[in-house]
Amino acid sequence: MPVKNRFAELLPEITAWRRDLHENPEILFETHRTSAVVAEKLKEFGCDEIVTGIGRTGVVGVIKGKTDTSGKVIGLRADMDALPIHEQTGLDYKSKTDGAMHACGHDGHTAMLLGAAKYLSETRNFDGTVVVIFQPAEEGGGGGREMCEDGMMDKWNIQEVYGMHNWPGHEVGAFSIRPGAFFAATDQFDVTIEGQGGHAAKPHQTVDSVVVAAQVVTALQTIASRNADPVDQIVVSVTSIESSSKAFNVIAQRVQIKGTVRTMSKEMRALAEERLTAICEGTAATLGAKADVTYYHGYPCMVNHDDQTAFAADVAKSISGDCTEAPLVMGGEDFAYMLEERPGAYILVGNGDSADVHNPHYNFNDDAIPAGCSWWAEIVEKRMPAA
């Protein structure tokens, strides 16, 4: 694999950083140690500016090229947070924190971007400015949104932004990408069915909220099967049903239903919300109950921009020899907020035959580090070639 020689030399050092981060996972915005490690590394590398506290615990580093006749500014983003999972890998460097684990490879993403930052600070073989972005709270906290709301894009005049994620099941160091909608919008719903509780031997004197809930769950599947265009992507999943009764002989007064809706377009997202609310309220009313629906908007659909995606794919091909078309992903990714603010692209790099992400047996593959670092460095040097 034609990666930059410097990253082959740096591999033991970057691997050590990654494994230290793996041992010390931090969740959501609580990335205090991780952020401090990142800031200290950027200082050691000689970054021109280092700012902490963007998006609460995010870190930004600025690296200026040898020249700046282009006026271009490119952002490179990595996520830093771990997941609330108890690790079961048995690794020598396994998590030291019970109930927290780098089960999605953000330790690898952070280490790779630090490696790219070290190289770019050493060489500065580009014409413009690089902003390296280390983001907290990707796993459900919306750290990307908060960094944008803190004015990050305008403060450093970022014009394009690029992100990367490891991908289990793909050959180590191989790349995959797609233009347009890539990762789904991820919304949640919480529905309370209020009926009339009573004795299980006298159902005629009750409004059975469990029966109503069962009808609602079944009816919600018609959003995908009968309301959505068959060529559009949508997943409606009921993931929790809990009644107010814990007895065998009591018909429950109320039932709470929770779940997620995942869509690939603004139009389908709006349709799903409208139909879900109407189905829950209408079904409950038909059976004499009442439904209280709360719909939470999560991450928006992550949409890659065409020009930047084509460029990112070309860079990937120069490193690994190929860049395949990635599948649509119904999972969420809060890099979506940054791509709503600026044009850019998000790419996948193979993690090999590993356990899947969000699995207690998952581990980032350190052999992917040279390819990931090279891709970020080449994005800069090819997009802003030295004058």
mmCIF file of C-alpha atoms in Angstrom:
data_model
loop_
_atom_site.group_PDB
_atom_site.id
_atom_site.type_symbol
_atom_site.label_atom_id
_atom_site.label_comp_id
_atom_site.label_asym_id
_atom_site.label_seq_id
_atom_site.Cartn_x
_atom_site.Cartn_y
_atom_site.Cartn_z
ATOM 1 C CA MET A 1 0.000 0.000 0.000
ATOM 2 C CA PRO A 2 1.621 3.304 -1.073
ATOM 3 C CA VAL A 3 1.288 5.290 2.152
ATOM 4 C CA LYS A 4 3.575 8.100 3.168
ATOM 5 C CA ASN A 5 6.852 6.737 4.527
ATOM 6 C CA ARG A 6 6.704 9.115 7.473
ATOM 7 C CA PHE A 7 3.556 7.408 8.766
ATOM 8 C CA ALA A 8 5.198 4.002 8.553
ATOM 9 C CA GLU A 9 7.976 5.456 10.717
ATOM 10 C CA LEU A 10 5.469 7.024 13.105
ATOM 11 C CA LEU A 11 3.274 3.907 13.385
ATOM 12 C CA PRO A 12 4.678 2.678 16.747
ATOM 13 C CA GLU A 13 4.294 6.152 18.244
ATOM 14 C CA ILE A 14 0.759 6.713 16.913
ATOM 15 C CA THR A 15 -0.210 3.192 18.024
ATOM 16 C CA ALA A 16 0.979 4.006 21.541
ATOM 17 C CA TRP A 17 -1.185 7.146 21.563
ATOM 18 C CA ARG A 18 -4.166 5.126 20.357
ATOM 19 C CA ARG A 19 -3.784 2.451 22.993
ATOM 20 C CA ASP A 20 -3.415 5.018 25.744
ATOM 21 C CA LEU A 21 -6.687 6.578 24.614
ATOM 22 C CA HIS A 22 -8.254 3.118 24.491
ATOM 23 C CA GLU A 23 -7.266 2.477 28.115
ATOM 24 C CA ASN A 24 -8.804 5.762 29.215
ATOM 25 C CA PRO A 25 -12.201 6.115 27.480
ATOM 26 C CA GLU A 26 -14.448 9.076 28.222
ATOM 27 C CA ILE A 27 -18.117 9.429 27.301
ATOM 28 C CA LEU A 28 -19.969 12.269 25.550
ATOM 29 C CA PHE A 29 -18.715 15.699 26.680
ATOM 30 C CA GLU A 30 -16.662 14.247 29.554
ATOM 31 C CA THR A 31 -13.556 13.976 27.373
ATOM 32 C CA HIS A 32 -11.455 16.052 29.771
ATOM 33 C CA ARG A 33 -8.380 13.808 29.823
ATOM 34 C CA THR A 34 -8.615 13.046 26.115
ATOM 35 C CA SER A 35 -8.936 16.729 25.228
ATOM 36 C CA ALA A 36 -5.973 17.584 27.435
ATOM 37 C CA VAL A 37 -3.850 14.865 25.779
ATOM 38 C CA VAL A 38 -4.831 16.148 22.324
ATOM 39 C CA ALA A 39 -4.055 19.768 23.223
ATOM 40 C CA GLU A 40 -0.681 18.797 24.695
ATOM 41 C CA LYS A 41 0.258 16.806 21.587
ATOM 42 C CA LEU A 42 -0.695 19.691 19.292
ATOM 43 C CA LYS A 43 1.477 21.988 21.413
ATOM 44 C CA GLU A 44 4.409 19.556 21.105
ATOM 45 C CA PHE A 45 3.938 19.451 17.333
ATOM 46 C CA GLY A 46 4.220 23.246 17.114
ATOM 47 C CA CYS A 47 0.706 24.065 15.913
ATOM 48 C CA ASP A 48 0.269 27.790 15.306
ATOM 49 C CA GLU A 49 -2.875 28.029 17.425
ATOM 50 C CA ILE A 50 -4.587 25.673 19.869
ATOM 51 C CA VAL A 51 -8.026 26.404 21.292
ATOM 52 C CA THR A 52 -9.873 24.264 23.838
ATOM 53 C CA GLY A 53 -13.449 24.440 25.040
ATOM 54 C CA ILE A 54 -15.060 24.637 21.581
ATOM 55 C CA GLY A 55 -18.308 22.684 21.851
ATOM 56 C CA ARG A 56 -17.661 22.369 25.607
ATOM 57 C CA THR A 57 -14.689 19.967 25.462
ATOM 58 C CA GLY A 58 -13.662 20.104 21.803
ATOM 59 C CA VAL A 59 -10.133 21.018 20.690
ATOM 60 C CA VAL A 60 -9.076 22.917 17.569
ATOM 61 C CA GLY A 61 -5.547 23.208 16.223
ATOM 62 C CA VAL A 62 -4.416 25.514 13.422
ATOM 63 C CA ILE A 63 -1.462 24.665 11.162
ATOM 64 C CA LYS A 64 -0.282 27.166 8.568
ATOM 65 C CA GLY A 65 1.430 26.096 5.367
ATOM 66 C CA LYS A 66 4.761 27.405 4.129
ATOM 67 C CA THR A 67 2.774 29.863 2.041
ATOM 68 C CA ASP A 68 -0.786 31.168 1.943
ATOM 69 C CA THR A 69 -1.334 32.610 -1.515
ATOM 70 C CA SER A 70 -4.454 30.486 -1.991
ATOM 71 C CA GLY A 71 -6.284 31.728 1.105
ATOM 72 C CA LYS A 72 -7.779 28.247 1.456
ATOM 73 C CA VAL A 73 -8.697 26.768 4.839
ATOM 74 C CA ILE A 74 -9.505 23.074 5.177
ATOM 75 C CA GLY A 75 -10.938 21.403 8.283
ATOM 76 C CA LEU A 76 -10.128 17.804 9.259
ATOM 77 C CA ARG A 77 -12.335 16.286 11.936
ATOM 78 C CA ALA A 78 -11.987 13.321 14.312
ATOM 79 C CA ASP A 79 -14.337 12.279 17.134
ATOM 80 C CA MET A 80 -12.951 11.545 20.610
ATOM 81 C CA ASP A 81 -15.717 10.053 22.772
ATOM 82 C CA ALA A 82 -16.289 6.459 23.854
ATOM 83 C CA LEU A 83 -19.453 4.426 24.498
ATOM 84 C CA PRO A 84 -21.174 3.284 27.723
ATOM 85 C CA ILE A 85 -20.219 -0.364 27.118
ATOM 86 C CA HIS A 86 -18.302 -2.752 29.370
ATOM 87 C CA GLU A 87 -15.294 -3.984 27.380
ATOM 88 C CA GLN A 88 -14.861 -7.745 26.859
ATOM 89 C CA THR A 89 -11.792 -7.863 24.597
ATOM 90 C CA GLY A 90 -9.262 -9.083 27.157
ATOM 91 C CA LEU A 91 -6.625 -6.792 25.633
ATOM 92 C CA ASP A 92 -3.530 -5.815 27.596
ATOM 93 C CA TYR A 93 -4.622 -2.197 27.086
ATOM 94 C CA LYS A 94 -8.340 -2.730 27.725
ATOM 95 C CA SER A 95 -10.444 0.005 29.292
ATOM 96 C CA LYS A 96 -9.577 0.942 32.859
ATOM 97 C CA THR A 97 -13.044 2.430 33.333
ATOM 98 C CA ASP A 98 -15.927 0.073 34.068
ATOM 99 C CA GLY A 99 -18.872 0.746 31.803
ATOM 100 C CA ALA A 100 -16.932 2.816 29.268
ATOM 101 C CA MET A 101 -15.180 1.571 26.144
ATOM 102 C CA HIS A 102 -13.855 2.758 22.803
ATOM 103 C CA ALA A 103 -16.194 0.407 20.949
ATOM 104 C CA CYS A 104 -16.490 2.554 17.816
ATOM 105 C CA GLY A 105 -12.847 3.336 17.068
ATOM 106 C CA HIS A 106 -12.842 7.003 18.013
ATOM 107 C CA ASP A 107 -9.533 6.316 19.762
ATOM 108 C CA GLY A 108 -8.178 5.347 16.335
ATOM 109 C CA HIS A 109 -9.715 8.371 14.613
ATOM 110 C CA THR A 110 -8.177 10.724 17.178
ATOM 111 C CA ALA A 111 -4.771 9.049 16.978
ATOM 112 C CA MET A 112 -4.773 9.144 13.156
ATOM 113 C CA LEU A 113 -5.633 12.840 13.058
ATOM 114 C CA LEU A 114 -2.922 13.526 15.640
ATOM 115 C CA GLY A 115 -0.502 11.648 13.388
ATOM 116 C CA ALA A 116 -1.550 13.739 10.394
ATOM 117 C CA ALA A 117 -1.222 16.914 12.483
ATOM 118 C CA LYS A 118 2.322 15.954 13.535
ATOM 119 C CA TYR A 119 3.322 15.341 9.907
ATOM 120 C CA LEU A 120 1.680 18.532 8.608
ATOM 121 C CA SER A 121 3.326 20.576 11.368
ATOM 122 C CA GLU A 122 6.714 19.115 10.437
ATOM 123 C CA THR A 123 6.467 19.533 6.673
ATOM 124 C CA ARG A 124 3.991 22.392 6.082
ATOM 125 C CA ASN A 125 4.208 21.457 2.412
ATOM 126 C CA PHE A 126 0.978 23.184 1.432
ATOM 127 C CA ASP A 127 -0.341 26.612 0.497
ATOM 128 C CA GLY A 128 -3.057 27.602 2.934
ATOM 129 C CA THR A 129 -4.251 26.671 6.429
ATOM 130 C CA VAL A 130 -5.350 23.415 8.062
ATOM 131 C CA VAL A 131 -7.732 23.322 11.012
ATOM 132 C CA VAL A 132 -7.676 19.997 12.886
ATOM 133 C CA ILE A 133 -10.929 19.446 14.767
ATOM 134 C CA PHE A 134 -11.197 17.037 17.709
ATOM 135 C CA GLN A 135 -14.846 16.657 18.608
ATOM 136 C CA PRO A 136 -16.533 15.296 21.738
ATOM 137 C CA ALA A 137 -19.965 13.689 22.033
ATOM 138 C CA GLU A 138 -20.503 12.115 18.633
ATOM 139 C CA GLU A 139 -22.271 9.166 20.248
ATOM 140 C CA GLY A 140 -25.627 10.841 20.773
ATOM 141 C CA GLY A 141 -24.566 14.136 22.319
ATOM 142 C CA GLY A 142 -24.383 16.293 19.207
ATOM 143 C CA GLY A 143 -20.864 17.580 19.821
ATOM 144 C CA GLY A 144 -20.531 18.467 16.146
ATOM 145 C CA ARG A 145 -23.565 20.703 16.380
ATOM 146 C CA GLU A 146 -22.217 22.419 19.491
ATOM 147 C CA MET A 147 -18.835 23.106 17.895
ATOM 148 C CA CYS A 148 -20.616 24.687 14.919
ATOM 149 C CA GLU A 149 -22.891 26.695 17.225
ATOM 150 C CA ASP A 150 -19.776 27.983 18.978
ATOM 151 C CA GLY A 151 -18.838 29.591 15.657
ATOM 152 C CA MET A 152 -15.988 27.279 14.730
ATOM 153 C CA MET A 153 -16.518 27.470 10.965
ATOM 154 C CA ASP A 154 -16.620 31.259 10.848
ATOM 155 C CA LYS A 155 -13.920 31.837 13.469
ATOM 156 C CA TRP A 156 -11.306 30.044 11.363
ATOM 157 C CA ASN A 157 -12.950 30.656 7.982
ATOM 158 C CA ILE A 158 -13.111 26.929 7.265
ATOM 159 C CA GLN A 159 -14.108 26.458 3.625
ATOM 160 C CA GLU A 160 -14.184 22.658 3.329
ATOM 161 C CA VAL A 161 -14.310 19.899 5.945
ATOM 162 C CA TYR A 162 -13.410 16.205 5.809
ATOM 163 C CA GLY A 163 -14.072 13.301 8.158
ATOM 164 C CA MET A 164 -13.305 9.595 8.371
ATOM 165 C CA HIS A 165 -14.612 6.468 10.109
ATOM 166 C CA ASN A 166 -13.179 2.983 10.348
ATOM 167 C CA TRP A 167 -15.328 0.196 8.913
ATOM 168 C CA PRO A 168 -15.197 -3.427 10.149
ATOM 169 C CA GLY A 169 -15.526 -6.043 7.423
ATOM 170 C CA HIS A 170 -13.629 -3.980 4.847
ATOM 171 C CA GLU A 171 -10.007 -4.800 3.990
ATOM 172 C CA VAL A 172 -7.597 -2.997 6.293
ATOM 173 C CA GLY A 173 -6.700 0.390 4.841
ATOM 174 C CA ALA A 174 -9.135 0.112 1.911
ATOM 175 C CA PHE A 175 -11.440 3.076 1.326
ATOM 176 C CA SER A 176 -15.128 3.429 0.517
ATOM 177 C CA ILE A 177 -17.302 6.505 -0.056
ATOM 178 C CA ARG A 178 -20.484 7.696 -1.746
ATOM 179 C CA PRO A 179 -21.836 11.105 -2.819
ATOM 180 C CA GLY A 180 -25.105 12.517 -1.515
ATOM 181 C CA ALA A 181 -27.077 11.025 1.370
ATOM 182 C CA PHE A 182 -24.783 8.605 3.217
ATOM 183 C CA PHE A 183 -25.766 8.215 6.894
ATOM 184 C CA ALA A 184 -29.389 8.446 8.033
ATOM 185 C CA ALA A 185 -31.220 11.032 10.081
ATOM 186 C CA THR A 186 -31.833 9.440 13.478
ATOM 187 C CA ASP A 187 -34.980 10.511 15.319
ATOM 188 C CA GLN A 188 -36.644 9.082 18.421
ATOM 189 C CA PHE A 189 -40.212 8.853 19.632
ATOM 190 C CA ASP A 190 -41.846 8.377 23.009
ATOM 191 C CA VAL A 191 -45.557 7.510 23.079
ATOM 192 C CA THR A 192 -47.732 7.159 26.181
ATOM 193 C CA ILE A 193 -50.988 5.258 25.722
ATOM 194 C CA GLU A 194 -53.505 6.169 28.428
ATOM 195 C CA GLY A 195 -56.403 3.758 28.847
ATOM 196 C CA GLN A 196 -58.567 2.677 31.785
ATOM 197 C CA GLY A 197 -57.036 0.106 34.084
ATOM 198 C CA GLY A 198 -58.934 -2.592 35.928
ATOM 199 C CA HIS A 199 -59.284 -6.254 36.827
ATOM 200 C CA ALA A 200 -58.149 -8.779 34.219
ATOM 201 C CA ALA A 201 -61.397 -10.710 34.783
ATOM 202 C CA LYS A 202 -63.476 -7.651 33.786
ATOM 203 C CA PRO A 203 -61.953 -6.355 30.530
ATOM 204 C CA HIS A 204 -65.297 -4.882 29.472
ATOM 205 C CA GLN A 205 -64.943 -2.329 32.263
ATOM 206 C CA THR A 206 -61.525 -1.183 31.051
ATOM 207 C CA VAL A 207 -59.794 0.361 28.081
ATOM 208 C CA ASP A 208 -56.866 -2.035 27.721
ATOM 209 C CA SER A 209 -53.799 0.079 27.008
ATOM 210 C CA VAL A 210 -51.725 -3.029 26.208
ATOM 211 C CA VAL A 211 -54.117 -4.032 23.433
ATOM 212 C CA VAL A 212 -54.073 -0.466 22.122
ATOM 213 C CA ALA A 213 -50.270 -0.438 22.203
ATOM 214 C CA ALA A 214 -50.145 -3.715 20.290
ATOM 215 C CA GLN A 215 -52.323 -2.209 17.550
ATOM 216 C CA VAL A 216 -50.137 0.903 17.457
ATOM 217 C CA VAL A 217 -46.925 -1.096 17.081
ATOM 218 C CA THR A 218 -48.383 -3.066 14.189
ATOM 219 C CA ALA A 219 -49.824 0.038 12.511
ATOM 220 C CA LEU A 220 -46.512 1.916 12.708
ATOM 221 C CA GLN A 221 -45.004 -0.579 10.261
ATOM 222 C CA THR A 222 -47.350 0.727 7.581
ATOM 223 C CA ILE A 223 -45.309 3.941 7.441
ATOM 224 C CA ALA A 224 -42.572 2.043 5.608
ATOM 225 C CA SER A 225 -44.784 -0.473 3.820
ATOM 226 C CA ARG A 226 -47.692 1.767 2.720
ATOM 227 C CA ASN A 227 -46.813 5.471 3.159
ATOM 228 C CA ALA A 228 -43.208 5.662 1.941
ATOM 229 C CA ASP A 229 -42.186 5.354 -1.688
ATOM 230 C CA PRO A 230 -40.681 1.837 -1.942
ATOM 231 C CA VAL A 231 -37.431 3.247 -3.371
ATOM 232 C CA ASP A 232 -36.905 5.526 -0.336
ATOM 233 C CA GLN A 233 -35.059 4.324 2.755
ATOM 234 C CA ILE A 234 -36.874 4.365 6.083
ATOM 235 C CA VAL A 235 -36.698 2.258 9.229
ATOM 236 C CA VAL A 236 -39.280 2.566 12.013
ATOM 237 C CA SER A 237 -38.283 0.465 15.030
ATOM 238 C CA VAL A 238 -40.214 0.094 18.267
ATOM 239 C CA THR A 239 -37.535 -0.812 20.791
ATOM 240 C CA SER A 240 -39.297 -0.632 24.151
ATOM 241 C CA ILE A 241 -42.818 -1.350 25.472
ATOM 242 C CA GLU A 242 -43.491 -0.973 29.186
ATOM 243 C CA SER A 243 -46.857 -1.067 30.961
ATOM 244 C CA SER A 244 -47.817 0.402 34.310
ATOM 245 C CA SER A 245 -48.928 -3.042 35.505
ATOM 246 C CA LYS A 246 -46.506 -5.637 36.820
ATOM 247 C CA ALA A 247 -49.255 -8.041 37.965
ATOM 248 C CA PHE A 248 -50.802 -11.035 36.182
ATOM 249 C CA ASN A 249 -54.355 -9.976 36.952
ATOM 250 C CA VAL A 250 -54.284 -6.205 36.401
ATOM 251 C CA ILE A 251 -55.066 -4.537 33.078
ATOM 252 C CA ALA A 252 -52.627 -1.634 32.757
ATOM 253 C CA GLN A 253 -53.753 1.974 32.909
ATOM 254 C CA ARG A 254 -50.949 3.096 30.589
ATOM 255 C CA VAL A 255 -48.217 1.826 28.306
ATOM 256 C CA GLN A 256 -45.086 3.636 27.172
ATOM 257 C CA ILE A 257 -43.681 2.910 23.714
ATOM 258 C CA LYS A 258 -40.236 4.047 22.595
ATOM 259 C CA GLY A 259 -38.346 3.705 19.343
ATOM 260 C CA THR A 260 -36.404 5.255 16.497
ATOM 261 C CA VAL A 261 -37.067 6.500 12.982
ATOM 262 C CA ARG A 262 -34.257 6.555 10.425
ATOM 263 C CA THR A 263 -34.603 8.306 7.089
ATOM 264 C CA MET A 264 -32.459 9.500 4.182
ATOM 265 C CA SER A 265 -34.213 12.712 3.124
ATOM 266 C CA LYS A 266 -35.884 15.745 4.679
ATOM 267 C CA GLU A 267 -39.130 14.874 2.900
ATOM 268 C CA MET A 268 -39.229 11.326 4.247
ATOM 269 C CA ARG A 269 -38.274 12.558 7.695
ATOM 270 C CA ALA A 270 -41.240 14.975 7.729
ATOM 271 C CA LEU A 271 -43.597 12.306 6.382
ATOM 272 C CA ALA A 272 -42.509 9.821 9.034
ATOM 273 C CA GLU A 273 -43.117 12.272 11.869
ATOM 274 C CA GLU A 274 -46.548 13.251 10.525
ATOM 275 C CA ARG A 275 -47.684 9.667 9.960
ATOM 276 C CA LEU A 276 -46.312 8.362 13.265
ATOM 277 C CA THR A 277 -48.191 11.021 15.219
ATOM 278 C CA ALA A 278 -51.415 10.467 13.264
ATOM 279 C CA ILE A 279 -51.252 6.671 13.581
ATOM 280 C CA CYS A 280 -50.631 6.724 17.332
ATOM 281 C CA GLU A 281 -53.312 9.288 18.101
ATOM 282 C CA GLY A 282 -55.858 7.859 15.660
ATOM 283 C CA THR A 283 -55.420 4.219 16.674
ATOM 284 C CA ALA A 284 -55.697 5.084 20.356
ATOM 285 C CA ALA A 285 -58.800 7.212 19.809
ATOM 286 C CA THR A 286 -60.476 4.451 17.783
ATOM 287 C CA LEU A 287 -60.074 2.069 20.734
ATOM 288 C CA GLY A 288 -61.166 4.591 23.360
ATOM 289 C CA ALA A 289 -57.737 5.534 24.640
ATOM 290 C CA LYS A 290 -55.489 8.574 24.329
ATOM 291 C CA ALA A 291 -51.974 8.765 22.893
ATOM 292 C CA ASP A 292 -49.468 11.431 23.901
ATOM 293 C CA VAL A 293 -46.694 11.538 21.291
ATOM 294 C CA THR A 294 -43.294 13.178 21.712
ATOM 295 C CA TYR A 295 -41.025 13.163 18.650
ATOM 296 C CA TYR A 296 -37.353 14.048 19.087
ATOM 297 C CA HIS A 297 -35.272 15.230 16.142
ATOM 298 C CA GLY A 298 -31.822 13.671 16.336
ATOM 299 C CA TYR A 299 -28.923 13.945 13.921
ATOM 300 C CA PRO A 300 -29.879 15.048 10.405
ATOM 301 C CA CYS A 301 -29.064 12.961 7.363
ATOM 302 C CA MET A 302 -25.346 13.214 6.587
ATOM 303 C CA VAL A 303 -24.940 14.330 2.971
ATOM 304 C CA ASN A 304 -21.592 14.229 1.149
ATOM 305 C CA HIS A 305 -21.000 17.030 -1.374
ATOM 306 C CA ASP A 306 -20.327 15.873 -4.936
ATOM 307 C CA ASP A 307 -17.112 17.765 -5.740
ATOM 308 C CA GLN A 308 -15.461 17.038 -2.387
ATOM 309 C CA THR A 309 -16.538 13.381 -2.533
ATOM 310 C CA ALA A 310 -14.968 12.908 -5.962
ATOM 311 C CA PHE A 311 -11.777 14.563 -4.713
ATOM 312 C CA ALA A 312 -11.728 12.448 -1.524
ATOM 313 C CA ALA A 313 -12.156 9.290 -3.601
ATOM 314 C CA ASP A 314 -9.271 10.272 -5.889
ATOM 315 C CA VAL A 315 -7.041 10.827 -2.869
ATOM 316 C CA ALA A 316 -8.057 7.430 -1.479
ATOM 317 C CA LYS A 317 -7.241 5.751 -4.804
ATOM 318 C CA SER A 318 -3.779 7.326 -4.780
ATOM 319 C CA ILE A 319 -3.157 5.662 -1.402
ATOM 320 C CA SER A 320 -4.783 2.254 -1.663
ATOM 321 C CA GLY A 321 -5.217 1.874 -5.419
ATOM 322 C CA ASP A 322 -9.006 1.823 -5.249
ATOM 323 C CA CYS A 323 -11.999 3.421 -3.566
ATOM 324 C CA THR A 324 -15.253 1.462 -3.736
ATOM 325 C CA GLU A 325 -18.786 2.833 -3.524
ATOM 326 C CA ALA A 326 -19.965 2.655 0.070
ATOM 327 C CA PRO A 327 -23.425 1.352 0.964
ATOM 328 C CA LEU A 328 -26.104 3.563 2.461
ATOM 329 C CA VAL A 329 -25.827 3.461 6.250
ATOM 330 C CA MET A 330 -28.976 3.693 8.385
ATOM 331 C CA GLY A 331 -26.899 4.591 11.434
ATOM 332 C CA GLY A 332 -26.415 8.245 12.366
ATOM 333 C CA GLU A 333 -23.323 10.468 12.258
ATOM 334 C CA ASP A 334 -23.164 13.992 13.663
ATOM 335 C CA PHE A 335 -20.514 15.053 11.155
ATOM 336 C CA ALA A 336 -23.782 15.833 9.337
ATOM 337 C CA TYR A 337 -23.899 19.188 11.148
ATOM 338 C CA MET A 338 -20.495 20.189 9.809
ATOM 339 C CA LEU A 339 -21.477 19.169 6.279
ATOM 340 C CA GLU A 340 -24.577 21.351 6.604
ATOM 341 C CA GLU A 341 -22.302 24.299 7.422
ATOM 342 C CA ARG A 342 -19.600 23.682 4.805
ATOM 343 C CA PRO A 343 -19.025 21.489 1.732
ATOM 344 C CA GLY A 344 -17.008 18.395 2.423
ATOM 345 C CA ALA A 345 -16.943 14.614 2.486
ATOM 346 C CA TYR A 346 -16.860 11.667 4.859
ATOM 347 C CA ILE A 347 -15.012 8.452 3.985
ATOM 348 C CA LEU A 348 -14.758 4.926 5.401
ATOM 349 C CA VAL A 349 -11.422 3.145 5.932
ATOM 350 C CA GLY A 350 -11.321 -0.618 6.362
ATOM 351 C CA ASN A 351 -10.786 -2.100 9.833
ATOM 352 C CA GLY A 352 -10.403 -5.679 8.621
ATOM 353 C CA ASP A 353 -12.106 -8.764 10.006
ATOM 354 C CA SER A 354 -12.971 -7.309 13.395
ATOM 355 C CA ALA A 355 -16.055 -7.334 15.566
ATOM 356 C CA ASP A 356 -18.573 -4.720 14.517
ATOM 357 C CA VAL A 357 -18.669 -1.282 16.111
ATOM 358 C CA HIS A 358 -20.718 -0.864 19.309
ATOM 359 C CA ASN A 359 -19.746 -4.419 20.258
ATOM 360 C CA PRO A 360 -17.919 -5.205 23.552
ATOM 361 C CA HIS A 361 -15.404 -7.310 21.573
ATOM 362 C CA TYR A 362 -14.554 -4.590 19.039
ATOM 363 C CA ASN A 363 -11.074 -3.094 18.723
ATOM 364 C CA PHE A 364 -9.662 -0.567 16.284
ATOM 365 C CA ASN A 365 -7.066 -2.113 13.963
ATOM 366 C CA ASP A 366 -3.769 -0.252 14.306
ATOM 367 C CA ASP A 367 -2.691 -1.506 10.887
ATOM 368 C CA ALA A 368 -5.167 0.999 9.386
ATOM 369 C CA ILE A 369 -3.281 3.958 10.877
ATOM 370 C CA PRO A 370 -0.823 4.647 8.004
ATOM 371 C CA ALA A 371 -3.631 4.678 5.418
ATOM 372 C CA GLY A 372 -5.851 6.965 7.506
ATOM 373 C CA CYS A 373 -3.060 9.403 8.319
ATOM 374 C CA SER A 374 -1.948 9.446 4.676
ATOM 375 C CA TRP A 375 -5.476 10.222 3.470
ATOM 376 C CA TRP A 376 -5.814 13.251 5.751
ATOM 377 C CA ALA A 377 -2.349 14.525 4.845
ATOM 378 C CA GLU A 378 -2.948 14.032 1.111
ATOM 379 C CA ILE A 379 -6.301 15.837 1.318
ATOM 380 C CA VAL A 380 -4.346 18.889 2.459
ATOM 381 C CA GLU A 381 -1.351 18.637 0.140
ATOM 382 C CA LYS A 382 -3.418 17.922 -2.974
ATOM 383 C CA ARG A 383 -6.200 20.406 -2.254
ATOM 384 C CA MET A 384 -3.726 23.161 -1.348
ATOM 385 C CA PRO A 385 -0.519 22.284 -3.274
ATOM 386 C CA ALA A 386 2.598 24.158 -2.242
ATOM 387 C CA ALA A 387 3.088 27.363 -4.203
#
